[in-house]
Amino acid sequence: MEKRKSEQLFNRAQQLIPGGVNSPVRAFRAVGRHPFFVERAQGPWLIDADGNRYLDYVCSWGPGILGHAHPKVIEAVQQACEKGLTFGAPTAGEVELAELIQACVPDVELVRLVSSGTEAVMSAVRVARGFTGREKIIKFAGNYHGHSDGLLVKAGSGLMTQSVPDSAGVPAGYAASTLTAVYNDEESVSRLMEENRGQVAAVVVEPVAANMGVVPPKPGFLEFLRRITEDEGALLIFDEVITGFRLALGGATEYTGVSADLHTFGKIVGGGMPLAAYGGRRDIMSCVAPLGAVYQAGTLSGNPVAVTAGITTLKILMEDRGIYERLDCRAAKLAEAYRQEGLAVNRAGSLLSAFFVPGWDSADGAADRTGRQKEGGRSIENYEDACGCDTQAFAAYFNRMLERGIFVAPSQFEAMFVSDAHTDALIEMTCEAIRASVRQGET
Ligand code: HOZ
């Protein structure tokens, strides 16, 4: 595999950009190699600066549900660009996107557009605090909600990849208002609620966790969160930056049947451009300025080009309801290939993770939301379980897949994303690569 141009770019990048990358996991440190630099992407393929082609299961960490550079999205974006890139004033597109989000997720009665998932969750938490007049929040170890100060506590994603539970630079006071519970463990939530009665503004959760690898909620867990937040006068925030429009058009609420008070969206909602959103119950969202006293603003919020990409993507998804079945079926085939090779697999729709668990017995089950794990069998249900994975074995597998031209996330703790551009033939090719890569590691 030719690497000269990517290596040269990485050398230059490291002179000026921390670690040579603009987001840590991209540095490939956890898999012991240097990153490739992308030149372009089309459908399921990424092409790097040296002309190598990779079948892409990172999909820009989630937005690429249609594959890269979908012709309809590109055409709409080109037309939008010709009208101007940013106005700092309202546009018809913002209204249309808000209407589409509401049509997909009816719980979202009022919605505000922002520019990143981090901003969406940070703002939703502020709204929850403003609405309830309380300061504390409960989050779950291994859930990742972006990099705002108060949410970088026992976070997943890049913090797990780098084995740092908390970021430096977060004032102790901020972290003190963030209480951490164990994902899928009702008792841990009840205990925190009891110890902090009347002080918890919200429980913020990834309804299907996808930043410690994919970890679906156990049956009844989200229902429990719904009940306990209602009983305690706290709000339930679904961080749907990954799950929104991916698990189903109606996101986690449609997929699990559980409603939240506030939802946050990113990735797919921006169709591959920097756009995110938060919204929910009208009475709660009415706290947001200029209606209410919770301030939140942004020069590029509702950017017209990003809005166009989002509208076009959502319309394609809405017009093709068969897409979710196709994605589910293809992801199931990948999951089965991993399972047959004796790995622990968690899957929810088109999100999946194969975990390299030391001593994993194929008689053990892996969790899916139907509670499919075998009686008495083990499964990856929370942060501690995920932390027990053999990251060296994962790294070796990652490299073997990449050498076969298949790009999965360069970390044990990120999801594998299936897009509509991953045809049945490509899925079959990937299953072959999985079999060969896993077996090669055993010899
Ligand atoms: N935090 C992102 C994955 N969960 C990584 C984003 C990126 O590196 O682009």
Coordinates of C-alpha atoms and ligand atoms in Angstrom, one line a residue:
M1 CA 0.0 0.0 0.0
E2 CA 1.5 3.3 -1.1
K3 CA 1.7 5.8 1.7
R4 CA 4.2 8.5 0.6
K5 CA 1.8 11.4 0.2
S6 CA -0.2 10.7 3.4
E7 CA 3.1 10.4 5.3
Q8 CA 4.3 13.8 3.9
L9 CA 1.0 15.4 4.8
F10 CA 1.1 14.0 8.3
N11 CA 4.6 15.3 8.8
R12 CA 3.5 18.8 7.7
A13 CA 0.3 18.5 9.8
Q14 CA 2.2 17.7 13.0
Q15 CA 4.2 20.9 12.7
L16 CA 1.0 23.0 13.0
I17 CA -1.9 20.9 14.2
P18 CA -1.9 19.1 17.6
G19 CA -1.1 15.5 16.9
G20 CA -1.5 16.3 13.2
V21 CA -5.3 16.0 13.4
N22 CA -8.4 18.1 14.2
S23 CA -10.1 15.4 16.3
P24 CA -8.0 13.0 18.3
V25 CA -9.2 9.5 17.3
R26 CA -8.3 10.4 13.7
A27 CA -4.6 10.2 14.6
F28 CA -4.8 6.4 14.6
R29 CA -2.7 6.3 17.7
A30 CA -4.7 3.4 19.2
V31 CA -4.0 1.3 16.2
G32 CA -0.3 2.0 16.0
R33 CA 0.0 3.6 12.6
H34 CA -0.2 7.0 11.0
P35 CA -3.5 8.2 9.4
F36 CA -4.2 8.3 5.7
F37 CA -5.3 11.6 4.3
V38 CA -8.5 11.6 2.3
E39 CA -8.5 13.0 -1.2
R40 CA -12.2 12.3 -2.0
A41 CA -15.0 10.0 -1.3
Q42 CA -17.8 8.5 -3.4
G43 CA -20.6 6.2 -2.3
P44 CA -19.1 3.6 0.1
W45 CA -15.5 4.4 -0.9
L46 CA -12.8 6.7 0.5
I47 CA -9.8 7.5 -1.7
D48 CA -6.6 8.7 0.0
A49 CA -3.9 11.0 -1.2
D50 CA -1.9 8.1 -2.5
G51 CA -4.8 6.8 -4.5
N52 CA -5.6 3.9 -2.2
R53 CA -9.3 3.0 -2.0
Y54 CA -11.0 1.9 1.2
L55 CA -14.5 0.5 1.8
D56 CA -15.6 2.9 4.5
Y57 CA -17.5 1.8 7.6
V58 CA -16.7 5.0 9.5
C59 CA -19.0 7.1 7.3
S60 CA -17.6 10.3 8.8
W61 CA -18.6 8.9 12.2
G62 CA -22.2 8.7 11.3
P63 CA -23.5 11.3 8.9
G64 CA -22.9 9.2 5.8
I65 CA -26.1 7.1 6.0
L66 CA -26.6 7.5 2.2
G67 CA -22.9 7.0 1.4
H68 CA -20.5 9.7 0.3
A69 CA -21.4 12.5 -2.1
H70 CA -24.9 11.4 -2.8
P71 CA -25.8 13.1 -6.2
K72 CA -29.0 14.7 -4.9
V73 CA -27.3 16.1 -1.9
I74 CA -24.4 17.5 -3.9
E75 CA -26.6 19.1 -6.4
A76 CA -28.8 20.8 -3.8
V77 CA -25.7 22.0 -1.9
Q78 CA -24.1 23.4 -5.1
Q79 CA -27.3 25.3 -5.9
A80 CA -27.4 26.6 -2.3
C81 CA -23.8 27.8 -2.5
E82 CA -24.6 29.9 -5.5
K83 CA -27.1 31.9 -3.5
G84 CA -24.6 32.8 -0.8
L85 CA -22.8 30.9 2.0
T86 CA -24.1 32.6 5.2
F87 CA -26.5 35.4 6.0
G88 CA -26.8 35.6 9.7
A89 CA -30.6 36.2 9.1
P90 CA -33.5 33.7 8.9
T91 CA -34.1 31.6 5.7
A92 CA -37.0 29.5 4.5
G93 CA -34.8 26.5 4.6
E94 CA -34.5 26.7 8.4
V95 CA -38.3 26.5 8.7
E96 CA -38.5 23.6 6.3
L97 CA -35.8 21.7 8.2
A98 CA -37.6 22.3 11.5
E99 CA -40.8 21.0 10.0
L100 CA -39.0 17.9 8.7
I101 CA -37.4 17.2 12.1
Q102 CA -40.8 17.6 13.8
A103 CA -42.5 15.3 11.2
C104 CA -39.9 12.6 12.0
V105 CA -39.7 13.1 15.8
P106 CA -43.1 14.4 16.9
D107 CA -41.8 14.8 20.5
V108 CA -39.8 17.8 19.1
E109 CA -42.3 20.6 19.4
L110 CA -39.8 23.4 19.2
V111 CA -36.3 23.0 17.8
R112 CA -33.2 25.2 17.6
L113 CA -30.5 24.6 15.0
V114 CA -26.8 24.8 16.0
S115 CA -23.6 23.8 14.4
S116 CA -22.3 20.7 16.2
G117 CA -23.4 17.9 18.4
T118 CA -21.3 19.3 21.3
E119 CA -23.2 22.6 21.0
A120 CA -26.6 20.8 20.9
V121 CA -26.1 18.8 24.0
M122 CA -24.4 21.6 25.9
S123 CA -27.4 23.8 25.1
A124 CA -30.0 21.1 26.0
V125 CA -28.3 20.7 29.4
R126 CA -28.4 24.5 29.9
V127 CA -32.1 24.5 29.0
A128 CA -32.8 21.7 31.4
R129 CA -31.1 23.7 34.2
G130 CA -32.9 26.9 33.3
F131 CA -36.3 25.1 33.2
T132 CA -35.9 23.1 36.4
G133 CA -33.9 25.7 38.4
R134 CA -31.6 22.8 39.4
E135 CA -27.9 22.4 38.7
K136 CA -26.9 18.7 38.7
I137 CA -27.1 16.3 35.8
I138 CA -26.7 12.6 35.7
K139 CA -24.7 11.0 32.8
F140 CA -23.4 7.5 32.2
A141 CA -19.9 6.3 32.2
G142 CA -18.8 5.7 28.6
N143 CA -21.5 7.9 27.1
Y144 CA -20.0 10.7 25.1
H145 CA -21.9 14.0 24.7
G146 CA -19.3 16.1 23.0
H147 CA -16.5 18.1 24.6
S148 CA -18.3 20.8 26.6
D149 CA -16.7 21.1 30.1
G150 CA -19.4 19.6 32.2
L151 CA -19.9 16.5 30.0
L152 CA -16.2 15.4 29.8
V153 CA -16.6 13.3 32.8
K154 CA -16.1 9.5 32.4
A155 CA -16.8 10.1 28.7
G156 CA -16.5 7.6 25.9
S157 CA -15.2 8.0 22.4
G158 CA -11.7 9.6 22.2
L159 CA -11.3 9.7 26.0
M160 CA -11.7 5.9 26.2
T161 CA -9.4 5.5 23.2
Q162 CA -6.8 7.4 25.0
S163 CA -7.6 5.8 28.4
V164 CA -8.3 9.2 30.1
P165 CA -11.5 9.2 32.1
D166 CA -11.6 13.0 32.4
S167 CA -10.1 15.9 30.5
A168 CA -7.6 18.3 32.0
G169 CA -8.7 21.9 32.0
V170 CA -12.2 21.2 33.3
P171 CA -12.8 23.2 36.5
A172 CA -13.6 20.9 39.4
G173 CA -16.8 22.9 40.1
Y174 CA -18.2 22.0 36.6
A175 CA -17.4 18.4 37.0
A176 CA -18.9 18.4 40.5
S177 CA -22.4 19.0 39.1
T178 CA -22.0 16.0 36.8
L179 CA -23.0 12.8 38.5
T180 CA -22.0 9.6 36.8
A181 CA -24.1 6.4 36.8
V182 CA -23.5 3.0 35.3
Y183 CA -25.2 2.4 31.9
N184 CA -27.8 -0.3 32.0
D185 CA -27.8 -0.2 35.9
E186 CA -31.0 1.1 37.3
E187 CA -29.7 0.9 40.9
S188 CA -26.9 3.3 40.2
V189 CA -29.4 5.9 38.9
S190 CA -31.8 5.4 41.8
R191 CA -28.9 5.9 44.3
L192 CA -27.7 9.1 42.7
M193 CA -31.3 10.4 42.5
E194 CA -31.8 9.6 46.2
E195 CA -28.6 11.2 47.3
N196 CA -29.3 14.4 45.3
R197 CA -33.1 14.6 45.8
G198 CA -34.5 17.8 44.3
Q199 CA -31.2 18.8 42.7
V200 CA -31.0 16.8 39.5
A201 CA -32.0 18.9 36.4
A202 CA -31.7 16.1 33.9
V203 CA -30.5 12.6 33.0
V204 CA -28.7 12.7 29.7
V205 CA -28.2 9.5 27.9
E206 CA -27.3 8.0 24.6
P207 CA -30.4 5.9 24.1
V208 CA -28.2 3.4 22.3
A209 CA -24.7 4.0 23.5
A210 CA -22.3 4.2 20.6
N211 CA -19.2 5.8 22.0
M212 CA -17.9 2.9 24.1
G213 CA -18.5 0.6 21.2
V214 CA -22.2 0.0 20.6
V215 CA -24.0 -0.8 23.8
P216 CA -27.8 -1.1 23.5
P217 CA -30.0 -0.4 26.4
K218 CA -31.2 -3.5 28.3
P219 CA -34.9 -4.1 27.9
G220 CA -36.7 -1.8 30.3
F221 CA -33.7 0.5 31.0
L222 CA -34.9 3.5 29.0
E223 CA -38.4 3.0 30.4
F224 CA -37.0 3.1 33.9
L225 CA -35.1 6.4 33.1
R226 CA -38.4 7.8 31.8
R227 CA -40.2 6.9 35.0
I228 CA -37.6 8.0 37.5
T229 CA -37.0 11.4 35.8
E230 CA -40.8 12.0 35.9
D231 CA -41.0 10.9 39.5
E232 CA -38.1 13.1 40.5
G233 CA -39.1 16.2 38.5
A234 CA -36.0 15.9 36.3
L235 CA -35.9 16.0 32.5
L236 CA -34.8 13.1 30.3
I237 CA -32.4 14.1 27.5
F238 CA -31.8 11.7 24.6
D239 CA -28.5 12.5 23.0
E240 CA -29.4 11.3 19.5
V241 CA -26.4 12.8 17.8
I242 CA -25.6 9.3 16.5
T243 CA -28.9 7.5 16.8
G244 CA -31.1 10.3 15.3
F245 CA -32.4 9.4 11.8
R246 CA -30.2 6.3 11.9
L247 CA -32.0 3.7 14.1
A248 CA -35.2 4.8 12.4
L249 CA -36.5 8.0 10.9
G250 CA -37.9 8.8 14.3
G251 CA -34.6 7.9 16.0
A252 CA -34.4 6.2 19.3
T253 CA -38.0 7.1 20.2
E254 CA -39.4 5.2 17.2
Y255 CA -36.9 2.4 17.7
T256 CA -37.4 1.9 21.4
G257 CA -40.8 3.4 22.0
V258 CA -39.6 5.6 24.8
S259 CA -40.1 9.4 24.7
A260 CA -37.7 12.0 26.1
D261 CA -38.3 15.6 27.1
L262 CA -35.4 16.9 25.0
H263 CA -33.5 15.4 22.1
T264 CA -30.3 16.4 20.5
F265 CA -29.3 15.7 16.9
G266 CA -26.2 16.0 14.8
K267 CA -24.4 14.1 12.1
I268 CA -27.3 12.9 9.7
V269 CA -29.4 15.9 10.4
G270 CA -26.7 18.0 8.7
G271 CA -26.4 15.7 5.7
G272 CA -22.6 15.8 6.0
M273 CA -22.3 19.5 6.8
P274 CA -21.7 21.1 10.2
L275 CA -25.3 21.3 11.6
A276 CA -26.9 20.0 14.7
A277 CA -30.2 20.6 16.6
Y278 CA -31.8 20.4 19.9
G279 CA -35.5 20.4 20.7
G280 CA -38.3 18.9 22.6
R281 CA -41.4 19.9 24.7
R282 CA -42.7 23.3 23.9
D283 CA -43.0 24.4 27.5
I284 CA -39.3 23.5 28.0
M285 CA -38.0 24.9 24.8
S286 CA -39.9 28.1 25.4
C287 CA -37.1 28.9 27.9
V288 CA -34.7 29.6 25.0
A289 CA -33.9 33.2 24.1
P290 CA -35.6 35.3 22.7
L291 CA -38.7 33.6 24.2
G292 CA -37.1 32.9 27.5
A293 CA -34.1 33.5 29.8
V294 CA -31.8 30.7 28.6
Y295 CA -29.3 32.3 26.3
Q296 CA -27.9 30.4 23.3
A297 CA -26.9 31.9 19.9
G298 CA -24.6 31.3 16.9
T299 CA -23.4 33.2 13.8
L300 CA -23.5 30.1 11.7
S301 CA -26.5 28.5 13.3
G302 CA -29.0 27.4 10.6
N303 CA -26.3 28.0 7.9
P304 CA -28.2 27.9 4.6
V305 CA -25.8 25.4 2.9
A306 CA -25.8 23.0 5.8
V307 CA -29.6 23.3 6.1
T308 CA -29.9 22.4 2.4
A309 CA -27.8 19.3 2.9
G310 CA -29.9 18.3 5.9
I311 CA -33.2 18.9 4.2
T312 CA -32.2 16.9 1.1
T313 CA -30.9 14.0 3.2
L314 CA -34.0 13.8 5.4
K315 CA -36.2 13.9 2.4
I316 CA -34.4 11.0 0.8
L317 CA -34.7 9.0 4.0
M318 CA -38.4 9.9 4.3
E319 CA -39.2 9.0 0.7
D320 CA -37.4 5.6 1.0
R321 CA -38.8 3.9 4.1
G322 CA -37.3 0.6 2.8
I323 CA -33.8 2.0 3.6
Y324 CA -34.0 1.1 7.3
E325 CA -34.8 -2.5 6.6
R326 CA -32.0 -2.7 4.1
L327 CA -29.5 -1.2 6.5
D328 CA -30.7 -3.5 9.3
C329 CA -30.4 -6.6 7.1
R330 CA -26.9 -5.7 5.9
A331 CA -25.6 -4.8 9.4
A332 CA -27.1 -8.2 10.7
K333 CA -25.0 -10.0 8.1
L334 CA -21.8 -8.3 9.3
A335 CA -22.7 -9.0 12.9
E336 CA -23.2 -12.7 12.1
A337 CA -19.8 -12.8 10.4
Y338 CA -18.2 -11.5 13.6
R339 CA -20.2 -13.8 15.8
Q340 CA -19.2 -16.8 13.7
E341 CA -15.6 -15.9 14.3
G342 CA -16.2 -16.0 18.0
L343 CA -16.3 -12.3 18.8
A344 CA -18.7 -10.5 21.0
V345 CA -21.0 -8.4 18.9
N346 CA -23.5 -5.7 19.9
R347 CA -25.8 -4.3 17.3
A348 CA -28.7 -1.8 17.0
G349 CA -29.9 -1.3 13.4
S350 CA -27.0 -0.1 11.3
L351 CA -24.7 0.5 14.3
L352 CA -22.6 -2.3 15.4
S353 CA -19.4 -3.2 17.3
A354 CA -17.3 -6.4 17.5
F355 CA -15.5 -6.5 20.9
F356 CA -12.3 -8.3 21.4
V357 CA -13.0 -9.7 24.9
P358 CA -10.3 -11.9 26.4
G359 CA -11.6 -15.4 27.0
W360 CA -14.9 -14.7 25.3
D361 CA -16.8 -17.9 24.9
S362 CA -19.0 -18.1 21.9
A363 CA -21.6 -19.7 24.2
D364 CA -21.8 -16.2 25.7
G365 CA -24.3 -14.0 24.1
A366 CA -24.0 -10.4 23.1
A367 CA -26.6 -7.8 23.9
D368 CA -29.1 -6.5 21.5
R369 CA -32.2 -4.7 22.6
T370 CA -34.3 -7.8 22.6
G371 CA -32.2 -9.1 25.4
R372 CA -30.7 -11.8 23.2
Q373 CA -27.8 -12.8 25.4
K374 CA -27.9 -16.3 26.7
E375 CA -29.0 -17.1 30.2
G376 CA -26.0 -16.7 32.4
G377 CA -23.9 -15.6 29.4
R378 CA -21.8 -12.5 29.4
S379 CA -22.3 -9.4 27.4
I380 CA -20.9 -5.9 27.0
E381 CA -23.4 -3.8 28.8
N382 CA -21.5 -0.9 30.2
Y383 CA -18.2 1.1 30.4
E384 CA -16.4 -1.4 32.6
D385 CA -17.3 -4.3 30.3
A386 CA -16.0 -2.4 27.3
C387 CA -12.8 -1.4 29.1
G388 CA -12.0 -5.1 29.6
C389 CA -11.5 -5.5 25.8
D390 CA -8.1 -6.4 24.4
T391 CA -7.2 -3.2 22.5
Q392 CA -4.0 -4.7 21.1
A393 CA -6.0 -7.5 19.5
F394 CA -8.4 -4.9 18.1
A395 CA -5.5 -2.8 16.7
A396 CA -4.1 -5.9 15.0
Y397 CA -7.5 -6.7 13.5
F398 CA -7.9 -3.0 12.4
N399 CA -4.6 -3.1 10.5
R400 CA -5.4 -6.4 8.8
M401 CA -8.8 -5.0 7.7
L402 CA -7.2 -1.8 6.4
E403 CA -4.6 -3.8 4.5
R404 CA -7.6 -5.6 2.8
G405 CA -9.0 -2.2 1.9
I406 CA -11.6 -2.0 4.6
F407 CA -11.7 1.0 6.9
V408 CA -13.4 0.5 10.3
A409 CA -13.1 3.0 13.1
P410 CA -9.5 3.1 14.5
S411 CA -10.7 2.4 18.0
Q412 CA -12.3 -0.4 19.9
F413 CA -14.7 2.1 21.4
E414 CA -16.3 3.6 18.3
A415 CA -19.2 2.2 16.2
M416 CA -19.2 0.6 12.8
F417 CA -21.6 2.5 10.6
V418 CA -23.4 0.8 7.6
S419 CA -24.7 3.0 4.8
D420 CA -27.1 2.5 2.0
A421 CA -24.2 2.5 -0.4
H422 CA -22.9 -0.7 1.2
T423 CA -24.5 -3.1 -1.4
D424 CA -25.1 -6.8 -0.6
A425 CA -22.0 -7.7 -2.7
L426 CA -19.9 -5.3 -0.7
I427 CA -21.3 -6.6 2.6
E428 CA -20.4 -10.2 1.4
M429 CA -16.8 -9.0 0.5
T430 CA -16.6 -7.4 4.0
C431 CA -17.7 -10.7 5.7
E432 CA -14.9 -12.5 3.8
A433 CA -12.4 -9.9 5.1
I434 CA -13.7 -10.2 8.6
R435 CA -13.3 -14.0 8.5
A436 CA -9.8 -13.7 7.1
S437 CA -8.7 -10.9 9.4
V438 CA -9.9 -12.5 12.6
R439 CA -8.5 -16.0 11.7
Q440 CA -5.2 -14.5 10.7
G441 CA -5.0 -13.1 14.3
E442 CA -5.5 -16.6 15.7
T443 CA -2.6 -18.2 13.9
Ligands
HOZ1 N1 -15.9 11.9 18.6 C1 -16.1 11.4 17.3 C2 -16.5 9.9 17.3 N2 -17.4 9.5 18.3 C3 -14.9 11.5 16.4 C4 -15.1 12.5 15.4 C5 -14.0 12.7 14.4 O1 -12.9 12.4 14.7 O2 -14.3 13.1 13.3

